[in-house]
PDB file of C-alpha atoms in Angstrom:
ATOM      1  CA  MET A   1     194.307   8.585-110.728  1.00 77.00           C
ATOM      2  CA  VAL A   2     191.466   6.464-112.108  1.00 80.00           C
ATOM      3  CA  ARG A   3     189.698   4.154-109.661  1.00 86.00           C
ATOM      4  CA  HIS A   4     188.226   0.791-110.535  1.00 88.00           C
ATOM      5  CA  SER A   5     185.898  -1.587-108.739  1.00 91.00           C
ATOM      6  CA  ARG A   6     187.256  -4.562-106.849  1.00 96.00           C
ATOM      7  CA  ARG A   7     185.595  -6.872-109.388  1.00 96.00           C
ATOM      8  CA  THR A   8     187.277  -5.107-112.307  1.00 96.00           C
ATOM      9  CA  LEU A   9     190.651  -5.365-110.587  1.00 97.00           C
ATOM     10  CA  LEU A  10     190.114  -9.057-109.830  1.00 98.00           C
ATOM     11  CA  LEU A  11     189.139  -9.779-113.444  1.00 98.00           C
ATOM     12  CA  ALA A  12     192.101  -7.727-114.670  1.00 98.00           C
ATOM     13  CA  ALA A  13     194.424  -9.688-112.373  1.00 98.00           C
ATOM     14  CA  TRP A  14     193.111 -12.931-113.888  1.00 98.00           C
ATOM     15  CA  TYR A  15     193.557 -11.526-117.399  1.00 99.00           C
ATOM     16  CA  GLY A  16     197.097 -10.515-116.484  1.00 98.00           C
ATOM     17  CA  LEU A  17     197.836 -14.017-115.185  1.00 98.00           C
ATOM     18  CA  TYR A  18     196.289 -15.559-118.305  1.00 98.00           C
ATOM     19  CA  GLN A  19     198.440 -13.352-120.539  1.00 98.00           C
ATOM     20  CA  ALA A  20     201.569 -13.852-118.394  1.00 98.00           C
ATOM     21  CA  VAL A  21     201.203 -17.593-119.040  1.00 96.00           C
ATOM     22  CA  HIS A  22     200.383 -16.857-122.670  1.00 94.00           C
ATOM     23  CA  VAL A  23     203.773 -15.176-123.259  1.00 97.00           C
ATOM     24  CA  PRO A  24     205.994 -18.254-122.684  1.00 95.00           C
ATOM     25  CA  VAL A  25     203.421 -20.515-124.366  1.00 92.00           C
ATOM     26  CA  ASN A  26     203.531 -18.338-127.501  1.00 92.00           C
ATOM     27  CA  VAL A  27     207.337 -18.113-127.422  1.00 93.00           C
ATOM     28  CA  ARG A  28     207.534 -21.916-127.136  1.00 90.00           C
ATOM     29  CA  GLY A  29     205.006 -22.298-129.946  1.00 86.00           C
ATOM     30  CA  LEU A  30     206.965 -19.973-132.216  1.00 88.00           C
ATOM     31  CA  ILE A  31     210.199 -21.838-131.500  1.00 88.00           C
ATOM     32  CA  LEU A  32     208.555 -25.186-132.241  1.00 83.00           C
ATOM     33  CA  LEU A  33     206.852 -23.935-135.381  1.00 79.00           C
ATOM     34  CA  ARG A  34     210.005 -22.296-136.734  1.00 79.00           C
ATOM     35  CA  GLY A  35     212.227 -25.204-135.722  1.00 78.00           C
ATOM     36  CA  ARG A  36     210.510 -28.473-136.423  1.00 71.00           C
ATOM     37  CA  GLY A  37     207.231 -27.277-137.899  1.00 66.00           C
ATOM     38  CA  ALA A  38     205.135 -29.054-135.287  1.00 68.00           C
ATOM     39  CA  LEU A  39     202.789 -27.870-132.593  1.00 70.00           C
ATOM     40  CA  ASP A  40     201.477 -29.995-129.751  1.00 75.00           C
ATOM     41  CA  PHE A  41     200.617 -27.516-127.006  1.00 71.00           C
ATOM     42  CA  PRO A  42     198.474 -25.491-126.456  1.00 74.00           C
ATOM     43  CA  ALA A  43     196.868 -26.716-129.665  1.00 76.00           C
ATOM     44  CA  PRO A  44     196.983 -30.517-129.742  1.00 87.00           C
ATOM     45  CA  PRO A  45     196.780 -31.613-133.381  1.00 88.00           C
ATOM     46  CA  PRO A  46     193.862 -33.372-135.009  1.00 91.00           C
ATOM     47  CA  PRO A  47     194.257 -37.121-135.575  1.00 89.00           C
ATOM     48  CA  GLY A  48     195.959 -36.599-138.963  1.00 89.00           C
ATOM     49  CA  GLY A  49     198.263 -33.845-137.688  1.00 87.00           C
ATOM     50  CA  TRP A  50     198.383 -30.198-138.750  1.00 86.00           C
ATOM     51  CA  ASP A  51     198.729 -29.446-142.458  1.00 88.00           C
ATOM     52  CA  SER A  52     201.339 -26.933-143.621  1.00 87.00           C
ATOM     53  CA  GLN A  53     198.778 -24.149-144.117  1.00 89.00           C
ATOM     54  CA  ALA A  54     197.539 -24.531-140.544  1.00 87.00           C
ATOM     55  CA  LEU A  55     201.117 -24.386-139.246  1.00 86.00           C
ATOM     56  CA  ALA A  56     201.793 -21.213-141.240  1.00 88.00           C
ATOM     57  CA  PHE A  57     198.576 -19.708-139.887  1.00 90.00           C
ATOM     58  CA  PHE A  58     199.482 -20.635-136.296  1.00 87.00           C
ATOM     59  CA  THR A  59     202.952 -19.100-136.725  1.00 88.00           C
ATOM     60  CA  GLY A  60     201.518 -15.734-137.727  1.00 91.00           C
ATOM     61  CA  MET A  61     198.835 -15.910-135.089  1.00 92.00           C
ATOM     62  CA  ALA A  62     201.328 -16.778-132.334  1.00 90.00           C
ATOM     63  CA  ALA A  63     203.560 -13.835-133.268  1.00 94.00           C
ATOM     64  CA  LEU A  64     200.688 -11.339-133.179  1.00 96.00           C
ATOM     65  CA  ASP A  65     199.242 -12.942-130.069  1.00 96.00           C
ATOM     66  CA  LEU A  66     202.614 -12.582-128.335  1.00 97.00           C
ATOM     67  CA  VAL A  67     202.639  -8.835-129.022  1.00 98.00           C
ATOM     68  CA  ASN A  68     199.070  -8.587-127.719  1.00 98.00           C
ATOM     69  CA  ALA A  69     199.932 -10.577-124.579  1.00 98.00           C
ATOM     70  CA  LEU A  70     202.792  -8.192-123.800  1.00 98.00           C
ATOM     71  CA  LEU A  71     200.560  -5.159-124.373  1.00 99.00           C
ATOM     72  CA  SER A  72     197.925  -6.798-122.174  1.00 99.00           C
ATOM     73  CA  LEU A  73     200.416  -6.939-119.320  1.00 99.00           C
ATOM     74  CA  VAL A  74     201.071  -3.217-119.804  1.00 99.00           C
ATOM     75  CA  PHE A  75     197.294  -2.646-119.678  1.00 99.00           C
ATOM     76  CA  VAL A  76     196.931  -4.582-116.417  1.00 98.00           C
ATOM     77  CA  TRP A  77     199.825  -2.668-114.856  1.00 98.00           C
ATOM     78  CA  GLY A  78     198.283   0.609-116.019  1.00 98.00           C
ATOM     79  CA  LEU A  79     194.881  -0.332-114.642  1.00 97.00           C
ATOM     80  CA  PHE A  80     196.306  -1.200-111.223  1.00 97.00           C
ATOM     81  CA  THR A  81     198.333   2.008-111.094  1.00 96.00           C
ATOM     82  CA  GLY A  82     195.390   4.188-112.157  1.00 94.00           C
ATOM     83  CA  ARG A  83     196.770   5.355-115.511  1.00 95.00           C
ATOM     84  CA  ARG A  84     194.263   7.127-117.746  1.00 93.00           C
ATOM     85  CA  TRP A  85     195.531   5.346-120.871  1.00 96.00           C
ATOM     86  CA  ALA A  86     194.837   1.906-119.371  1.00 96.00           C
ATOM     87  CA  LEU A  87     191.157   1.777-120.342  1.00 95.00           C
ATOM     88  CA  PRO A  88     191.667   2.485-124.073  1.00 96.00           C
ATOM     89  CA  LEU A  89     194.652   0.106-124.178  1.00 98.00           C
ATOM     90  CA  GLY A  90     192.619  -2.534-122.366  1.00 98.00           C
ATOM     91  CA  LEU A  91     189.799  -2.264-124.871  1.00 98.00           C
ATOM     92  CA  VAL A  92     192.284  -2.729-127.711  1.00 98.00           C
ATOM     93  CA  THR A  93     194.047  -5.723-126.126  1.00 99.00           C
ATOM     94  CA  LEU A  94     190.799  -7.361-125.064  1.00 99.00           C
ATOM     95  CA  THR A  95     189.319  -6.851-128.540  1.00 98.00           C
ATOM     96  CA  VAL A  96     192.381  -8.525-130.056  1.00 98.00           C
ATOM     97  CA  SER A  97     192.210 -11.306-127.443  1.00 98.00           C
ATOM     98  CA  VAL A  98     188.541 -12.027-128.129  1.00 98.00           C
ATOM     99  CA  TYR A  99     189.112 -11.987-131.881  1.00 98.00           C
ATOM    100  CA  ALA A 100     192.164 -14.261-131.557  1.00 96.00           C
ATOM    101  CA  ALA A 101     190.250 -16.674-129.320  1.00 97.00           C
ATOM    102  CA  LEU A 102     187.387 -16.922-131.806  1.00 97.00           C
ATOM    103  CA  VAL A 103     189.701 -17.419-134.786  1.00 96.00           C
ATOM    104  CA  PHE A 104     191.842 -19.946-132.878  1.00 94.00           C
ATOM    105  CA  ASP A 105     188.759 -21.899-131.799  1.00 96.00           C
ATOM    106  CA  TYR A 106     187.300 -21.901-135.292  1.00 96.00           C
ATOM    107  CA  ALA A 107     190.577 -22.967-136.926  1.00 94.00           C
ATOM    108  CA  THR A 108     191.246 -25.792-134.484  1.00 94.00           C
ATOM    109  CA  TYR A 109     187.636 -26.993-134.490  1.00 96.00           C
ATOM    110  CA  ALA A 110     187.384 -26.904-138.290  1.00 94.00           C
ATOM    111  CA  ALA A 111     190.628 -28.887-138.530  1.00 93.00           C
ATOM    112  CA  GLY A 112     189.078 -31.629-136.387  1.00 94.00           C
ATOM    113  CA  ALA A 113     191.319 -31.107-133.362  1.00 94.00           C
ATOM    114  CA  TRP A 114     188.485 -30.918-130.824  1.00 96.00           C
ATOM    115  CA  GLN A 115     188.364 -34.666-130.220  1.00 94.00           C
ATOM    116  CA  PRO A 116     189.332 -36.731-127.185  1.00 92.00           C
ATOM    117  CA  PRO A 117     191.880 -36.686-125.666  1.00 88.00           C
ATOM    118  CA  ALA A 118     192.739 -33.181-126.990  1.00 91.00           C
ATOM    119  CA  LEU A 119     189.228 -31.885-126.288  1.00 94.00           C
ATOM    120  CA  GLY A 120     190.116 -31.297-122.637  1.00 93.00           C
ATOM    121  CA  ALA A 121     192.928 -28.906-123.565  1.00 92.00           C
ATOM    122  CA  TYR A 122     190.637 -26.825-125.771  1.00 95.00           C
ATOM    123  CA  LEU A 123     187.910 -26.709-123.133  1.00 96.00           C
ATOM    124  CA  PHE A 124     190.440 -25.659-120.470  1.00 94.00           C
ATOM    125  CA  ILE A 125     191.767 -22.828-122.640  1.00 94.00           C
ATOM    126  CA  ASN A 126     188.229 -21.559-123.256  1.00 96.00           C
ATOM    127  CA  VAL A 127     186.990 -21.860-119.671  1.00 97.00           C
ATOM    128  CA  ALA A 128     190.105 -20.044-118.436  1.00 97.00           C
ATOM    129  CA  PHE A 129     189.328 -17.225-120.887  1.00 98.00           C
ATOM    130  CA  VAL A 130     185.760 -16.596-119.630  1.00 98.00           C
ATOM    131  CA  PRO A 131     186.844 -14.002-116.991  1.00 98.00           C
ATOM    132  CA  ALA A 132     188.512 -12.012-119.789  1.00 98.00           C
ATOM    133  CA  LEU A 133     185.162 -11.893-121.594  1.00 98.00           C
ATOM    134  CA  TRP A 134     183.531 -10.628-118.403  1.00 98.00           C
ATOM    135  CA  LEU A 135     186.241  -7.963-118.035  1.00 98.00           C
ATOM    136  CA  TYR A 136     185.754  -6.950-121.669  1.00 98.00           C
ATOM    137  CA  GLY A 137     182.022  -6.563-121.095  1.00 97.00           C
ATOM    138  CA  GLN A 138     182.604  -4.480-117.972  1.00 95.00           C
ATOM    139  CA  LEU A 139     185.033  -2.143-119.720  1.00 95.00           C
ATOM    140  CA  LEU A 140     182.769  -1.765-122.760  1.00 95.00           C
ATOM    141  CA  ASN A 141     179.818  -1.026-120.496  1.00 93.00           C
ATOM    142  CA  ARG A 142     181.834   1.590-118.618  1.00 91.00           C
ATOM    143  CA  VAL A 143     182.898   3.333-121.825  1.00 90.00           C
ATOM    144  CA  LEU A 144     179.395   3.258-123.300  1.00 92.00           C
ATOM    145  CA  ARG A 145     177.895   4.729-120.129  1.00 92.00           C
ATOM    146  CA  SER A 146     180.456   7.386-119.262  1.00 87.00           C
ATOM    147  CA  GLY A 147     183.182   7.500-121.907  1.00 76.00           C
ATOM    148  CA  PHE A 148     186.882   7.092-121.411  1.00 71.00           C
TER     149      PHE A 148
END
């Protein structure tokens, strides 16, 4: 059984909560995008609305992000139960999460969506993700110092 620090477990619990919320948000987003081709939450549109290319991009991103969120929950469970495979899986899911966050932020910012009143939603999403970045750094540091 692999042991982890209290801080790592706390950060992993937050990441698990973040991803547990992410699952229904992504499912809702996929339903909205496939149904009416609109998206309002968690990505409030820019003043002119989302163009069709952005909606297609968000559909693909939401589908992949949903798979990653589910795998992230498996990682958190594995970490809390001391499974040896949890650390490599966590590094994969956190890498995907960080990449997705950066791409999502760039796409929404470049589209002009980061304006009041939607700005608050984007800031909330990013502030809530900061503990995941800290967890990612901790896990990377652990692997670089002592391996898997």
